[in-house]
Amino acid sequence: MSLNLRGRLNWWMGALASVSLLGACGAPDERAEDALESNEAVRDAVAGDVAVKLSVGKSAMAARDNVLVTVTMTNVSSRTVRVLKWHTPVDGLKEDLFKVTADGVAAEYNGRHYKWATPQATDYLNLAPGESVSSKVDLASVYDFSKTATYDIRFDSAGHHDATHDGVSQLSSGSVSVFVEGRPFVHPEAEAAPGTVTAMALSTANCSSTRVTSVTTAFNSAKTYANNAVTYLSGTPSATSRFTTWFGTYSSTNWNTIKTHFTSIKSAFDTKSVIVDCGCSDSAYAYVYKNSPYRIYVCNAFWSAPNTGTDSRAGTLIHEMSHFTVVADTDDWAYGQSAAKSLATSNPTRARDNADSHEYFAENTPSLP
Ligand SMILES: [Zn+2]
């Protein structure tokens, strides 16, 4: 089932729950119908529903200054609309939501790369007609401003996001220009405490003892997944259904690209000091900073996932490990099995760069030859 359908199912279950709650209070049937109707009034924002405006406090930033930008989102439609919070800056920047360029060259996004789960009700921001929400973000904590230059900054949530979540609303703004004195990039969680060593190459941070046990089991299963993938890819290259389902068009070059990725993933699990940090409480599975190997932050959905199989804990660790620039430098072009399969057909180049495609290839559930 696609994420989109799962999200819709959750919505219906929520609607049904509110109906039965009213029933229990002895409310007449019409009130239950009203409750359904008012739920239906909140729909996902579509292009043009929400206006986004950027403003900066000053037009030039010294090296010691944050690069603060205020993002104001206004519902300019006549209905209440909802947007996924992670496609907005209301809870801090969790995606590559800005286009930041200097002399036409994009400033590198050094922020978090998530594996999102099915959105929960609390993951949405509802905006009434005419309502505005403003958030201030420090872009220097997320983008690379090491070059002294005039930067062109624009909000654009369309980016390369998949279209499988509800609430993907393609918010975009006009641009602002700001002169920024260059400064080295230091990511905001760089000072995180060193973890507790629990195994040869694995340590944990902010994990309870129960979670340390679960993480260790998942880590060992991820190692098995990486080993099995390398063994499989060391066989005679051909257009197998396992390869073409997840990575599309077969050629020996394409096969070798994926083999190189899994060889790096396996090597990282086998030989690097991997830290799994349990400090995240987002509804997502996990996230990493691509340029901060080998620390993986696991979040709420990780704990409700099975150890192995589709969208499992072990598979999530494969997904996250593939993101690191020094490992396979993958991105998130599509989330979920059905979107990843479609991507293999529509854009194999992106499929070979997509973290979930690597995860599903490794999980191999259901098993493909
Ligand atoms: Zn990811």
CSV table of N, CA, C and O in Angstrom, one decimal, residues 16-100:
chain,number,residue,atom,x,y,z
A,16,LEU,N,-13.5,7.9,12.1
A,16,LEU,CA,-14.5,6.9,12.7
A,16,LEU,C,-14.4,7.0,14.3
A,16,LEU,O,-15.4,6.9,15.0
A,17,ALA,N,-13.1,7.2,14.8
A,17,ALA,CA,-13.0,7.2,16.2
A,17,ALA,C,-13.8,8.4,16.8
A,17,ALA,O,-14.4,8.2,17.8
A,18,SER,N,-13.7,9.5,16.1
A,18,SER,CA,-14.5,10.7,16.6
A,18,SER,C,-16.0,10.4,16.6
A,18,SER,O,-16.7,10.9,17.5
A,19,VAL,N,-16.4,9.7,15.6
A,19,VAL,CA,-17.8,9.4,15.5
A,19,VAL,C,-18.3,8.5,16.7
A,19,VAL,O,-19.2,8.8,17.4
A,20,SER,N,-17.5,7.5,17.0
A,20,SER,CA,-17.9,6.6,18.0
A,20,SER,C,-17.8,7.3,19.4
A,20,SER,O,-18.6,7.0,20.3
A,21,LEU,N,-16.9,8.2,19.5
A,21,LEU,CA,-16.8,9.0,20.8
A,21,LEU,C,-18.0,9.8,21.0
A,21,LEU,O,-18.6,9.8,22.1
A,22,LEU,N,-18.5,10.4,19.9
A,22,LEU,CA,-19.8,11.2,20.1
A,22,LEU,C,-20.9,10.3,20.4
A,22,LEU,O,-21.8,10.6,21.2
A,23,GLY,N,-20.9,9.1,19.7
A,23,GLY,CA,-22.0,8.1,20.0
A,23,GLY,C,-22.0,7.7,21.5
A,23,GLY,O,-23.1,7.6,22.0
A,24,ALA,N,-20.9,7.6,22.1
A,24,ALA,CA,-20.8,7.1,23.5
A,24,ALA,C,-21.4,8.2,24.4
A,24,ALA,O,-21.9,7.9,25.4
A,25,CYS,N,-21.4,9.5,24.0
A,25,CYS,CA,-22.0,10.5,24.8
A,25,CYS,C,-23.5,10.7,24.5
A,25,CYS,O,-24.1,11.6,25.0
A,26,GLY,N,-24.0,9.8,23.7
A,26,GLY,CA,-25.4,9.9,23.3
A,26,GLY,C,-25.8,11.0,22.4
A,26,GLY,O,-26.9,11.5,22.4
A,27,ALA,N,-24.8,11.4,21.6
A,27,ALA,CA,-25.1,12.6,20.7
A,27,ALA,C,-25.9,12.1,19.5
A,27,ALA,O,-25.8,10.9,19.1
A,28,PRO,N,-26.8,12.9,19.0
A,28,PRO,CA,-27.6,12.5,17.8
A,28,PRO,C,-26.7,12.3,16.6
A,28,PRO,O,-25.6,12.8,16.5
A,29,ASP,N,-27.2,11.5,15.7
A,29,ASP,CA,-26.4,11.1,14.5
A,29,ASP,C,-26.0,12.3,13.6
A,29,ASP,O,-24.9,12.3,13.1
A,30,GLU,N,-26.8,13.4,13.6
A,30,GLU,CA,-26.5,14.5,12.8
A,30,GLU,C,-25.1,15.1,13.3
A,30,GLU,O,-24.4,15.6,12.5
A,31,ARG,N,-24.9,15.1,14.6
A,31,ARG,CA,-23.7,15.7,15.1
A,31,ARG,C,-22.5,14.9,14.6
A,31,ARG,O,-21.5,15.4,14.3
A,32,ALA,N,-22.6,13.6,14.6
A,32,ALA,CA,-21.6,12.7,14.0
A,32,ALA,C,-21.3,13.1,12.6
A,32,ALA,O,-20.1,13.2,12.2
A,33,GLU,N,-22.3,13.3,11.8
A,33,GLU,CA,-22.1,13.7,10.4
A,33,GLU,C,-21.5,15.1,10.3
A,33,GLU,O,-20.6,15.3,9.5
A,34,ASP,N,-21.8,16.0,11.2
A,34,ASP,CA,-21.2,17.3,11.2
A,34,ASP,C,-19.7,17.1,11.5
A,34,ASP,O,-18.9,17.8,10.9
A,35,ALA,N,-19.3,16.2,12.4
A,35,ALA,CA,-17.9,16.0,12.8
A,35,ALA,C,-17.2,15.6,11.5
A,35,ALA,O,-16.1,16.0,11.2
A,36,LEU,N,-17.8,14.6,10.8
A,36,LEU,CA,-17.2,14.2,9.5
A,36,LEU,C,-17.0,15.3,8.5
A,36,LEU,O,-15.9,15.5,8.0
A,37,GLU,N,-18.0,16.1,8.4
A,37,GLU,CA,-17.9,17.2,7.5
A,37,GLU,C,-16.9,18.2,7.8
A,37,GLU,O,-16.1,18.7,7.0
A,38,SER,N,-16.8,18.5,9.1
A,38,SER,CA,-15.8,19.5,9.5
A,38,SER,C,-14.4,18.9,9.3
A,38,SER,O,-13.4,19.7,9.0
A,39,ASN,N,-14.2,17.6,9.5
A,39,ASN,CA,-12.9,17.0,9.2
A,39,ASN,C,-12.6,17.1,7.7
A,39,ASN,O,-11.5,17.4,7.3
A,40,GLU,N,-13.6,16.9,6.9
A,40,GLU,CA,-13.4,17.0,5.4
A,40,GLU,C,-13.0,18.4,5.0
A,40,GLU,O,-12.4,18.6,3.9
A,41,ALA,N,-13.4,19.4,5.8
A,41,ALA,CA,-13.1,20.8,5.4
A,41,ALA,C,-11.6,21.1,5.4
A,41,ALA,O,-11.2,22.0,4.7
A,42,VAL,N,-10.8,20.3,6.2
A,42,VAL,CA,-9.4,20.5,6.2
A,42,VAL,C,-8.8,19.6,5.1
A,42,VAL,O,-8.8,18.4,5.1
A,43,ARG,N,-8.3,20.3,4.0
A,43,ARG,CA,-7.7,19.5,3.0
A,43,ARG,C,-6.2,19.9,2.8
A,43,ARG,O,-5.8,20.9,3.3
A,44,ASP,N,-5.5,19.0,2.1
A,44,ASP,CA,-4.1,19.3,1.9
A,44,ASP,C,-3.9,20.5,1.0
A,44,ASP,O,-4.7,20.7,0.1
A,45,ALA,N,-3.0,21.4,1.4
A,45,ALA,CA,-2.8,22.6,0.6
A,45,ALA,C,-2.3,22.2,-0.8
A,45,ALA,O,-1.5,21.3,-0.9
A,46,VAL,N,-2.8,22.9,-1.8
A,46,VAL,CA,-2.3,22.7,-3.1
A,46,VAL,C,-1.6,24.0,-3.6
A,46,VAL,O,-1.8,25.0,-2.9
A,47,ALA,N,-0.9,23.9,-4.7
A,47,ALA,CA,-0.2,25.1,-5.1
A,47,ALA,C,-1.1,26.3,-5.2
A,47,ALA,O,-2.2,26.3,-5.7
A,48,GLY,N,-0.6,27.4,-4.6
A,48,GLY,CA,-1.4,28.7,-4.6
A,48,GLY,C,-2.2,28.9,-3.4
A,48,GLY,O,-2.6,30.0,-3.1
A,49,ASP,N,-2.4,27.9,-2.5
A,49,ASP,CA,-3.2,28.0,-1.3
A,49,ASP,C,-2.5,28.8,-0.2
A,49,ASP,O,-3.1,29.6,0.5
A,50,VAL,N,-1.1,28.6,-0.2
A,50,VAL,CA,-0.3,29.2,0.9
A,50,VAL,C,0.7,30.1,0.3
A,50,VAL,O,1.6,29.6,-0.5
A,51,ALA,N,0.7,31.4,0.6
A,51,ALA,CA,1.7,32.3,0.2
A,51,ALA,C,2.9,32.3,1.1
A,51,ALA,O,2.7,32.3,2.4
A,52,VAL,N,4.1,32.3,0.6
A,52,VAL,CA,5.3,32.2,1.5
A,52,VAL,C,6.1,33.5,1.2
A,52,VAL,O,6.4,33.8,0.1
A,53,LYS,N,6.5,34.2,2.3
A,53,LYS,CA,7.3,35.4,2.1
A,53,LYS,C,8.5,35.3,3.0
A,53,LYS,O,8.5,34.8,4.1
A,54,LEU,N,9.7,35.7,2.5
A,54,LEU,CA,10.9,35.7,3.2
A,54,LEU,C,11.3,37.1,3.6
A,54,LEU,O,11.1,38.0,2.8
A,55,SER,N,11.9,37.3,4.8
A,55,SER,CA,12.5,38.6,5.1
A,55,SER,C,13.7,38.4,5.9
A,55,SER,O,13.9,37.4,6.6
A,56,VAL,N,14.7,39.3,5.8
A,56,VAL,CA,15.9,39.2,6.5
A,56,VAL,C,16.0,40.5,7.4
A,56,VAL,O,15.6,41.6,6.9
A,57,GLY,N,16.6,40.4,8.6
A,57,GLY,CA,16.7,41.6,9.5
A,57,GLY,C,17.7,42.6,8.9
A,57,GLY,O,17.5,43.8,9.1
A,58,LYS,N,18.7,42.1,8.3
A,58,LYS,CA,19.7,43.1,7.7
A,58,LYS,C,20.2,42.5,6.4
A,58,LYS,O,20.2,41.3,6.2
A,59,SER,N,20.8,43.4,5.6
A,59,SER,CA,21.2,42.9,4.2
A,59,SER,C,22.6,42.4,4.2
A,59,SER,O,23.0,41.9,3.1
A,60,ALA,N,23.4,42.6,5.3
A,60,ALA,CA,24.8,42.1,5.3
A,60,ALA,C,25.0,41.4,6.6
A,60,ALA,O,24.7,41.9,7.6
A,61,MET,N,25.7,40.2,6.5
A,61,MET,CA,25.9,39.4,7.7
A,61,MET,C,27.4,39.3,7.9
A,61,MET,O,28.1,38.7,7.0
A,62,ALA,N,28.0,39.7,9.1
A,62,ALA,CA,29.4,39.4,9.3
A,62,ALA,C,29.6,37.9,9.7
A,62,ALA,O,28.6,37.2,9.9
A,63,ALA,N,30.8,37.5,9.7
A,63,ALA,CA,31.1,36.0,9.9
A,63,ALA,C,30.6,35.6,11.2
A,63,ALA,O,30.3,34.4,11.4
A,64,ARG,N,30.5,36.5,12.2
A,64,ARG,CA,30.0,36.0,13.5
A,64,ARG,C,28.5,36.0,13.6
A,64,ARG,O,27.9,35.5,14.6
A,65,ASP,N,27.8,36.6,12.6
A,65,ASP,CA,26.3,36.6,12.6
A,65,ASP,C,25.7,35.3,12.2
A,65,ASP,O,26.2,34.6,11.3
A,66,ASN,N,24.6,35.0,12.7
A,66,ASN,CA,23.8,33.9,12.1
A,66,ASN,C,23.2,34.5,10.8
A,66,ASN,O,23.1,35.7,10.7
A,67,VAL,N,22.8,33.6,10.0
A,67,VAL,CA,22.1,34.0,8.7
A,67,VAL,C,20.6,33.8,9.0
A,67,VAL,O,20.0,32.8,8.6
A,68,LEU,N,19.9,34.8,9.7
A,68,LEU,CA,18.6,34.6,10.1
A,68,LEU,C,17.6,35.0,9.0
A,68,LEU,O,17.7,36.1,8.5
A,69,VAL,N,16.7,34.2,8.7
A,69,VAL,CA,15.6,34.5,7.7
A,69,VAL,C,14.3,34.2,8.3
A,69,VAL,O,14.1,33.1,9.0
A,70,THR,N,13.3,35.1,8.2
A,70,THR,CA,12.0,34.9,8.7
A,70,THR,C,11.1,34.4,7.5
A,70,THR,O,11.1,35.0,6.5
A,71,VAL,N,10.4,33.3,7.8
A,71,VAL,CA,9.6,32.7,6.7
A,71,VAL,C,8.1,32.9,7.2
A,71,VAL,O,7.8,32.4,8.3
A,72,THR,N,7.3,33.6,6.5
A,72,THR,CA,5.9,33.8,6.8
A,72,THR,C,5.0,33.1,5.8
A,72,THR,O,5.1,33.3,4.6
A,73,MET,N,4.2,32.1,6.4
A,73,MET,CA,3.3,31.4,5.5
A,73,MET,C,1.9,31.9,5.8
A,73,MET,O,1.5,31.9,7.0
A,74,THR,N,1.1,32.2,4.8
A,74,THR,CA,-0.2,32.7,4.9
A,74,THR,C,-1.2,31.9,4.1
A,74,THR,O,-0.9,31.7,2.9
A,75,ASN,N,-2.3,31.4,4.7
A,75,ASN,CA,-3.3,30.7,3.9
A,75,ASN,C,-4.1,31.8,3.2
A,75,ASN,O,-4.9,32.5,3.8
A,76,VAL,N,-3.9,31.9,1.9
A,76,VAL,CA,-4.6,32.9,1.0
A,76,VAL,C,-5.9,32.3,0.4
A,76,VAL,O,-6.5,32.9,-0.4
A,77,SER,N,-6.2,31.0,0.7
A,77,SER,CA,-7.4,30.4,0.1
A,77,SER,C,-8.5,30.6,1.0
A,77,SER,O,-8.4,31.2,2.1
A,78,SER,N,-9.7,30.1,0.6
A,78,SER,CA,-10.9,30.4,1.5
A,78,SER,C,-11.3,29.2,2.3
A,78,SER,O,-12.3,29.1,2.9
A,79,ARG,N,-10.3,28.2,2.4
A,79,ARG,CA,-10.6,27.0,3.2
A,79,ARG,C,-9.5,26.8,4.2
A,79,ARG,O,-8.4,27.3,4.0
A,80,THR,N,-9.7,26.0,5.2
A,80,THR,CA,-8.7,25.6,6.1
A,80,THR,C,-7.8,24.5,5.4
A,80,THR,O,-8.4,23.6,4.8
A,81,VAL,N,-6.5,24.7,5.3
A,81,VAL,CA,-5.7,23.8,4.7
A,81,VAL,C,-4.6,23.3,5.6
A,81,VAL,O,-4.4,23.9,6.7
A,82,ARG,N,-4.0,22.1,5.3
A,82,ARG,CA,-3.0,21.6,6.2
A,82,ARG,C,-1.7,21.3,5.3
A,82,ARG,O,-1.8,21.0,4.1
A,83,VAL,N,-0.6,21.5,5.9
A,83,VAL,CA,0.7,21.2,5.3
A,83,VAL,C,1.5,20.3,6.3
A,83,VAL,O,1.4,20.5,7.5
A,84,LEU,N,2.4,19.5,5.7
A,84,LEU,CA,3.2,18.7,6.6
A,84,LEU,C,4.3,19.6,7.2
A,84,LEU,O,4.9,20.4,6.5
A,85,LYS,N,4.4,19.5,8.6
A,85,LYS,CA,5.3,20.5,9.2
A,85,LYS,C,6.8,20.3,8.7
A,85,LYS,O,7.5,21.2,8.7
A,86,TRP,N,7.1,19.1,8.3
A,86,TRP,CA,8.5,18.9,7.9
A,86,TRP,C,8.8,19.5,6.5
A,86,TRP,O,9.9,19.5,6.0
A,87,HIS,N,7.7,20.0,5.8
A,87,HIS,CA,7.9,20.7,4.6
A,87,HIS,C,7.8,22.2,4.9
A,87,HIS,O,7.7,23.0,3.9
A,88,THR,N,7.9,22.6,6.1
A,88,THR,CA,7.9,24.0,6.6
A,88,THR,C,9.0,24.1,7.7
A,88,THR,O,9.5,23.1,8.2
A,89,PRO,N,9.3,25.4,8.0
A,89,PRO,CA,10.3,25.5,9.1
A,89,PRO,C,9.8,25.6,10.5
A,89,PRO,O,10.5,26.0,11.4
A,90,VAL,N,8.5,25.3,10.7
A,90,VAL,CA,7.9,25.6,12.0
A,90,VAL,C,8.5,24.9,13.2
A,90,VAL,O,8.5,25.4,14.3
A,91,ASP,N,9.0,23.7,12.9
A,91,ASP,CA,9.7,22.9,14.0
A,91,ASP,C,11.2,22.9,13.8
A,91,ASP,O,11.9,21.9,14.1
A,92,GLY,N,11.8,23.9,13.1
A,92,GLY,CA,13.2,23.8,12.7
A,92,GLY,C,13.3,23.2,11.3
A,92,GLY,O,12.3,22.6,10.9
A,93,LEU,N,14.4,23.4,10.7
A,93,LEU,CA,14.6,23.0,9.3
A,93,LEU,C,15.0,21.5,9.3
A,93,LEU,O,16.0,21.1,9.8
A,94,LYS,N,14.1,20.6,8.7
A,94,LYS,CA,14.4,19.2,8.7
A,94,LYS,C,14.6,18.7,7.3
A,94,LYS,O,14.7,17.5,7.1
A,95,GLU,N,14.5,19.5,6.3
A,95,GLU,CA,14.7,19.1,4.9
A,95,GLU,C,15.4,20.3,4.2
A,95,GLU,O,15.5,21.4,4.7
A,96,ASP,N,15.8,20.0,3.0
A,96,ASP,CA,16.5,21.0,2.1
A,96,ASP,C,15.4,21.8,1.5
A,96,ASP,O,15.0,21.6,0.3
A,97,LEU,N,14.9,22.8,2.2
A,97,LEU,CA,13.7,23.5,1.8
A,97,LEU,C,14.0,24.8,1.1
A,97,LEU,O,13.1,25.5,0.6
A,98,PHE,N,15.3,25.2,1.1
A,98,PHE,CA,15.6,26.5,0.5
A,98,PHE,C,16.5,26.3,-0.7
A,98,PHE,O,17.2,25.3,-0.8
A,99,LYS,N,16.5,27.2,-1.6
A,99,LYS,CA,17.4,27.3,-2.7
A,99,LYS,C,18.4,28.5,-2.4
A,99,LYS,O,17.9,29.6,-2.3
A,100,VAL,N,19.6,28.1,-2.0
A,100,VAL,CA,20.6,29.1,-1.6
A,100,VAL,C,21.7,29.1,-2.6
A,100,VAL,O,22.4,28.1,-2.8
